[in-house]
JSON list of C-alpha atoms in Angstrom, two decimals:
[
{"chain": "M", "resi": 267, "resn": "MET", "atom": "CA", "xyz": [0.16, 0.14, 0.03]},
{"chain": "M", "resi": 268, "resn": "ARG", "atom": "CA", "xyz": [1.26, 3.35, -0.93]},
{"chain": "M", "resi": 269, "resn": "ALA", "atom": "CA", "xyz": [-0.05, 6.28, 0.93]},
{"chain": "M", "resi": 270, "resn": "THR", "atom": "CA", "xyz": [0.74, 9.86, -0.47]},
{"chain": "M", "resi": 271, "resn": "LYS", "atom": "CA", "xyz": [-0.01, 13.08, 1.42]},
{"chain": "M", "resi": 272, "resn": "ILE", "atom": "CA", "xyz": [-1.53, 15.99, -0.52]},
{"chain": "M", "resi": 273, "resn": "ASP", "atom": "CA", "xyz": [-0.77, 19.36, 1.29]},
{"chain": "M", "resi": 274, "resn": "PRO", "atom": "CA", "xyz": [-0.62, 22.29, -1.23]},
{"chain": "M", "resi": 275, "resn": "TRP", "atom": "CA", "xyz": [0.05, 24.52, 1.87]},
{"chain": "M", "resi": 276, "resn": "SER", "atom": "CA", "xyz": [1.53, 24.10, 5.21]},
{"chain": "M", "resi": 277, "resn": "TRP", "atom": "CA", "xyz": [-0.97, 26.05, 7.51]},
{"chain": "M", "resi": 278, "resn": "GLN", "atom": "CA", "xyz": [-2.93, 23.18, 8.29]},
{"chain": "M", "resi": 279, "resn": "ASP", "atom": "CA", "xyz": [0.11, 21.47, 10.26]},
{"chain": "M", "resi": 280, "resn": "ASP", "atom": "CA", "xyz": [-0.46, 24.10, 13.02]},
{"chain": "M", "resi": 281, "resn": "PHE", "atom": "CA", "xyz": [-4.27, 23.02, 13.31]},
{"chain": "M", "resi": 282, "resn": "GLY", "atom": "CA", "xyz": [-3.55, 19.16, 13.24]},
{"chain": "M", "resi": 283, "resn": "PHE", "atom": "CA", "xyz": [-4.46, 17.52, 10.00]},
{"chain": "M", "resi": 284, "resn": "THR", "atom": "CA", "xyz": [-3.80, 16.77, 6.49]},
{"chain": "M", "resi": 285, "resn": "GLN", "atom": "CA", "xyz": [-5.73, 18.25, 3.53]},
{"chain": "M", "resi": 286, "resn": "ALA", "atom": "CA", "xyz": [-6.08, 14.68, 1.84]},
{"chain": "M", "resi": 287, "resn": "TRP", "atom": "CA", "xyz": [-4.27, 11.34, 1.54]},
{"chain": "M", "resi": 288, "resn": "ARG", "atom": "CA", "xyz": [-4.11, 9.52, -1.88]},
{"chain": "M", "resi": 289, "resn": "ILE", "atom": "CA", "xyz": [-4.26, 5.41, -1.43]},
{"chain": "M", "resi": 290, "resn": "ASP", "atom": "CA", "xyz": [-2.95, 2.85, -3.80]},
{"chain": "M", "resi": 291, "resn": "GLY", "atom": "CA", "xyz": [-2.92, -0.32, -3.11]},
{"chain": "M", "resi": 292, "resn": "ALA", "atom": "CA", "xyz": [-5.37, -0.65, -0.16]},
{"chain": "M", "resi": 293, "resn": "GLY", "atom": "CA", "xyz": [-6.64, -3.90, 1.11]},
{"chain": "M", "resi": 294, "resn": "SER", "atom": "CA", "xyz": [-9.42, -3.25, 3.55]},
{"chain": "M", "resi": 295, "resn": "LEU", "atom": "CA", "xyz": [-11.47, -0.41, 4.37]},
{"chain": "M", "resi": 296, "resn": "VAL", "atom": "CA", "xyz": [-12.64, -0.03, 7.76]},
{"chain": "M", "resi": 297, "resn": "LEU", "atom": "CA", "xyz": [-15.45, 2.54, 8.94]},
{"chain": "M", "resi": 298, "resn": "LEU", "atom": "CA", "xyz": [-15.44, 3.23, 12.64]},
{"chain": "M", "resi": 299, "resn": "SER", "atom": "CA", "xyz": [-18.40, 4.82, 14.37]},
{"chain": "M", "resi": 300, "resn": "GLY", "atom": "CA", "xyz": [-18.20, 7.52, 16.46]},
{"chain": "M", "resi": 301, "resn": "GLN", "atom": "CA", "xyz": [-15.82, 7.01, 19.49]},
{"chain": "M", "resi": 302, "resn": "THR", "atom": "CA", "xyz": [-15.69, 8.96, 22.60]},
{"chain": "M", "resi": 303, "resn": "GLY", "atom": "CA", "xyz": [-14.47, 9.20, 26.19]},
{"chain": "M", "resi": 304, "resn": "VAL", "atom": "CA", "xyz": [-16.71, 7.05, 27.87]},
{"chain": "M", "resi": 305, "resn": "ASN", "atom": "CA", "xyz": [-14.90, 3.98, 30.12]},
{"chain": "M", "resi": 306, "resn": "ALA", "atom": "CA", "xyz": [-15.36, 0.09, 29.10]},
{"chain": "M", "resi": 307, "resn": "ASP", "atom": "CA", "xyz": [-18.91, 0.09, 30.83]},
{"chain": "M", "resi": 308, "resn": "GLY", "atom": "CA", "xyz": [-19.93, 3.25, 28.64]},
{"chain": "M", "resi": 309, "resn": "LYS", "atom": "CA", "xyz": [-19.83, 5.66, 31.41]},
{"chain": "M", "resi": 310, "resn": "VAL", "atom": "CA", "xyz": [-18.67, 9.17, 31.34]},
{"chain": "M", "resi": 311, "resn": "VAL", "atom": "CA", "xyz": [-15.44, 9.64, 33.30]},
{"chain": "M", "resi": 312, "resn": "HIS", "atom": "CA", "xyz": [-14.06, 12.97, 32.83]},
{"chain": "M", "resi": 313, "resn": "ALA", "atom": "CA", "xyz": [-16.91, 15.48, 32.37]},
{"chain": "M", "resi": 314, "resn": "ASP", "atom": "CA", "xyz": [-14.77, 18.43, 34.03]},
{"chain": "M", "resi": 315, "resn": "ASP", "atom": "CA", "xyz": [-11.38, 17.63, 31.96]},
{"chain": "M", "resi": 316, "resn": "LEU", "atom": "CA", "xyz": [-11.68, 18.11, 28.19]},
{"chain": "M", "resi": 317, "resn": "GLN", "atom": "CA", "xyz": [-8.19, 16.80, 27.64]},
{"chain": "M", "resi": 318, "resn": "ALA", "atom": "CA", "xyz": [-8.77, 13.52, 29.73]},
{"chain": "M", "resi": 319, "resn": "GLU", "atom": "CA", "xyz": [-11.94, 13.08, 27.62]},
{"chain": "M", "resi": 320, "resn": "CYS", "atom": "CA", "xyz": [-10.26, 13.30, 24.62]},
{"chain": "M", "resi": 321, "resn": "ARG", "atom": "CA", "xyz": [-7.40, 10.99, 25.83]},
{"chain": "M", "resi": 322, "resn": "LEU", "atom": "CA", "xyz": [-9.78, 8.48, 26.82]},
{"chain": "M", "resi": 323, "resn": "LEU", "atom": "CA", "xyz": [-11.41, 8.69, 23.38]},
{"chain": "M", "resi": 324, "resn": "PHE", "atom": "CA", "xyz": [-8.26, 8.17, 21.50]},
{"chain": "M", "resi": 325, "resn": "GLU", "atom": "CA", "xyz": [-7.49, 5.22, 23.58]},
{"chain": "M", "resi": 326, "resn": "ASN", "atom": "CA", "xyz": [-11.04, 3.72, 22.41]},
{"chain": "M", "resi": 327, "resn": "LEU", "atom": "CA", "xyz": [-10.17, 4.72, 19.37]},
{"chain": "M", "resi": 328, "resn": "ALA", "atom": "CA", "xyz": [-6.91, 2.62, 19.35]},
{"chain": "M", "resi": 329, "resn": "GLU", "atom": "CA", "xyz": [-8.42, -0.29, 21.09]},
{"chain": "M", "resi": 330, "resn": "VAL", "atom": "CA", "xyz": [-11.28, -0.62, 17.94]},
{"chain": "M", "resi": 331, "resn": "MET", "atom": "CA", "xyz": [-8.33, -0.37, 15.60]},
{"chain": "M", "resi": 332, "resn": "ARG", "atom": "CA", "xyz": [-6.36, -3.09, 17.48]},
{"chain": "M", "resi": 333, "resn": "ARG", "atom": "CA", "xyz": [-9.27, -5.38, 17.13]},
{"chain": "M", "resi": 334, "resn": "ALA", "atom": "CA", "xyz": [-9.98, -4.35, 13.34]},
{"chain": "M", "resi": 335, "resn": "GLY", "atom": "CA", "xyz": [-6.27, -5.39, 12.81]},
{"chain": "M", "resi": 336, "resn": "GLY", "atom": "CA", "xyz": [-4.50, -2.11, 12.62]},
{"chain": "M", "resi": 337, "resn": "SER", "atom": "CA", "xyz": [-3.54, 0.91, 14.42]},
{"chain": "M", "resi": 338, "resn": "LEU", "atom": "CA", "xyz": [-4.04, 4.76, 14.59]},
{"chain": "M", "resi": 339, "resn": "ASP", "atom": "CA", "xyz": [-1.32, 4.66, 11.60]},
{"chain": "M", "resi": 340, "resn": "ASP", "atom": "CA", "xyz": [-4.14, 3.38, 9.37]},
{"chain": "M", "resi": 341, "resn": "ILE", "atom": "CA", "xyz": [-6.41, 5.96, 10.27]},
{"chain": "M", "resi": 342, "resn": "PHE", "atom": "CA", "xyz": [-6.59, 8.43, 6.97]},
{"chain": "M", "resi": 343, "resn": "MET", "atom": "CA", "xyz": [-9.66, 10.51, 8.03]},
{"chain": "M", "resi": 344, "resn": "ILE", "atom": "CA", "xyz": [-11.37, 11.70, 11.13]},
{"chain": "M", "resi": 345, "resn": "THR", "atom": "CA", "xyz": [-14.72, 13.56, 11.59]},
{"chain": "M", "resi": 346, "resn": "VAL", "atom": "CA", "xyz": [-14.41, 15.39, 14.98]},
{"chain": "M", "resi": 347, "resn": "TYR", "atom": "CA", "xyz": [-17.72, 16.67, 16.31]},
{"chain": "M", "resi": 348, "resn": "MET", "atom": "CA", "xyz": [-17.56, 19.15, 19.13]},
{"chain": "M", "resi": 349, "resn": "THR", "atom": "CA", "xyz": [-20.47, 20.87, 21.62]},
{"chain": "M", "resi": 350, "resn": "ASP", "atom": "CA", "xyz": [-17.89, 23.64, 21.93]},
{"chain": "M", "resi": 351, "resn": "ILE", "atom": "CA", "xyz": [-15.88, 24.34, 18.77]},
{"chain": "M", "resi": 352, "resn": "GLY", "atom": "CA", "xyz": [-13.83, 26.68, 20.66]},
{"chain": "M", "resi": 353, "resn": "ASP", "atom": "CA", "xyz": [-12.10, 23.50, 22.19]},
{"chain": "M", "resi": 354, "resn": "LEU", "atom": "CA", "xyz": [-10.79, 22.62, 18.96]},
{"chain": "M", "resi": 355, "resn": "ALA", "atom": "CA", "xyz": [-7.35, 23.81, 19.83]},
{"chain": "M", "resi": 356, "resn": "ALA", "atom": "CA", "xyz": [-7.35, 21.60, 23.00]},
{"chain": "M", "resi": 357, "resn": "PHE", "atom": "CA", "xyz": [-8.32, 18.72, 21.01]},
{"chain": "M", "resi": 358, "resn": "THR", "atom": "CA", "xyz": [-5.72, 19.15, 18.42]},
{"chain": "M", "resi": 359, "resn": "LYS", "atom": "CA", "xyz": [-2.90, 19.15, 21.15]},
{"chain": "M", "resi": 360, "resn": "VAL", "atom": "CA", "xyz": [-4.09, 16.02, 22.57]},
{"chain": "M", "resi": 361, "resn": "GLN", "atom": "CA", "xyz": [-4.68, 14.16, 19.01]},
{"chain": "M", "resi": 362, "resn": "LYS", "atom": "CA", "xyz": [-1.15, 15.11, 18.33]},
{"chain": "M", "resi": 363, "resn": "GLU", "atom": "CA", "xyz": [0.11, 12.88, 20.98]},
{"chain": "M", "resi": 364, "resn": "PHE", "atom": "CA", "xyz": [-1.70, 10.19, 19.44]},
{"chain": "M", "resi": 365, "resn": "PHE", "atom": "CA", "xyz": [-1.04, 10.88, 15.69]},
{"chain": "M", "resi": 366, "resn": "VAL", "atom": "CA", "xyz": [3.04, 10.84, 15.83]},
{"chain": "M", "resi": 367, "resn": "THR", "atom": "CA", "xyz": [3.57, 9.16, 12.39]},
{"chain": "M", "resi": 368, "resn": "ARG", "atom": "CA", "xyz": [1.06, 11.25, 10.13]},
{"chain": "M", "resi": 369, "resn": "LEU", "atom": "CA", "xyz": [-1.81, 13.62, 10.68]},
{"chain": "M", "resi": 370, "resn": "PRO", "atom": "CA", "xyz": [-5.14, 12.29, 9.18]},
{"chain": "M", "resi": 371, "resn": "ALA", "atom": "CA", "xyz": [-7.39, 14.36, 6.95]},
{"chain": "M", "resi": 372, "resn": "ARG", "atom": "CA", "xyz": [-10.02, 15.86, 9.37]},
{"chain": "M", "resi": 373, "resn": "THR", "atom": "CA", "xyz": [-13.27, 17.85, 9.30]},
{"chain": "M", "resi": 374, "resn": "ALA", "atom": "CA", "xyz": [-14.24, 19.39, 12.88]},
{"chain": "M", "resi": 375, "resn": "VAL", "atom": "CA", "xyz": [-18.00, 20.19, 13.39]},
{"chain": "M", "resi": 376, "resn": "GLY", "atom": "CA", "xyz": [-19.50, 22.17, 15.81]},
{"chain": "M", "resi": 377, "resn": "VAL", "atom": "CA", "xyz": [-22.95, 20.64, 17.55]},
{"chain": "M", "resi": 378, "resn": "THR", "atom": "CA", "xyz": [-25.44, 21.43, 20.05]},
{"chain": "M", "resi": 379, "resn": "ALA", "atom": "CA", "xyz": [-25.22, 17.93, 21.60]},
{"chain": "M", "resi": 380, "resn": "LEU", "atom": "CA", "xyz": [-23.91, 14.50, 21.39]},
{"chain": "M", "resi": 381, "resn": "ALA", "atom": "CA", "xyz": [-25.76, 11.26, 21.92]},
{"chain": "M", "resi": 382, "resn": "VAL", "atom": "CA", "xyz": [-24.41, 10.78, 25.63]},
{"chain": "M", "resi": 383, "resn": "PRO", "atom": "CA", "xyz": [-25.16, 13.52, 27.80]},
{"chain": "M", "resi": 384, "resn": "GLY", "atom": "CA", "xyz": [-21.85, 15.24, 29.28]},
{"chain": "M", "resi": 385, "resn": "LEU", "atom": "CA", "xyz": [-19.65, 14.49, 26.34]},
{"chain": "M", "resi": 386, "resn": "ARG", "atom": "CA", "xyz": [-17.95, 17.28, 24.56]},
{"chain": "M", "resi": 387, "resn": "VAL", "atom": "CA", "xyz": [-16.53, 15.48, 21.38]},
{"chain": "M", "resi": 388, "resn": "GLU", "atom": "CA", "xyz": [-16.73, 12.32, 19.46]},
{"chain": "M", "resi": 389, "resn": "VAL", "atom": "CA", "xyz": [-14.89, 11.23, 16.70]},
{"chain": "M", "resi": 390, "resn": "GLU", "atom": "CA", "xyz": [-15.57, 9.03, 13.70]},
{"chain": "M", "resi": 391, "resn": "ALA", "atom": "CA", "xyz": [-12.62, 7.46, 11.15]},
{"chain": "M", "resi": 392, "resn": "THR", "atom": "CA", "xyz": [-11.98, 6.18, 7.72]},
{"chain": "M", "resi": 393, "resn": "VAL", "atom": "CA", "xyz": [-9.26, 3.32, 7.93]},
{"chain": "M", "resi": 394, "resn": "VAL", "atom": "CA", "xyz": [-7.39, 1.75, 5.20]},
{"chain": "M", "resi": 395, "resn": "LEU", "atom": "CA", "xyz": [-5.26, -1.34, 5.94]},
{"chain": "M", "resi": 396, "resn": "PRO", "atom": "CA", "xyz": [-2.80, -2.62, 3.91]},
{"chain": "M", "resi": 397, "resn": "ALA", "atom": "CA", "xyz": [-3.73, -5.79, 1.32]},
{"chain": "M", "resi": 398, "resn": "GLY", "atom": "CA", "xyz": [-3.00, -8.72, 3.31]},
{"chain": "M", "resi": 399, "resn": "ARG", "atom": "CA", "xyz": [-3.69, -7.50, 7.19]},
{"chain": "M", "resi": 400, "resn": "SER", "atom": "CA", "xyz": [-6.65, -8.87, 8.85]}
]
C-alpha cells in the first residue's frame, strides 16, 4: 500500500490535520463509528476535563483499531464533532500526542449535543488497511 500526502499548503499542520491522502494498493476499508471518552462500561468519567476526555477517546479509538487488525497509523480521515468548537485547539493538542507518524485528514463540526449527555467530543474515522492484513 502506498499513501501519498496531499498538502498544497503548510498552515494545516498547526491545526493538526492533512488536507488529503491518496491511497494506492489498499486492502481493506474500515469505517469506525463515533468514538467518545467513555469507559469500558459506557460511562462518562471525565466530564470536567476535556483533555482527559480526549485522551480516553483516542485510547478507545486505538482499541477498536487493534481489534480491527490495525492501529492509529492506519487512520486517514477523522470527523470531529464538538459541543464547543472553541475547544478545537485543546483537542488538536491531544490528537497530536496520538498521531505522531502522520496527521489524518480532518473535518471538525460544532454541534449542539452528542448522543451521550456530558460528552463534549466524538470522533469517527475512515481507515485503510494494507492488503494482506486482517
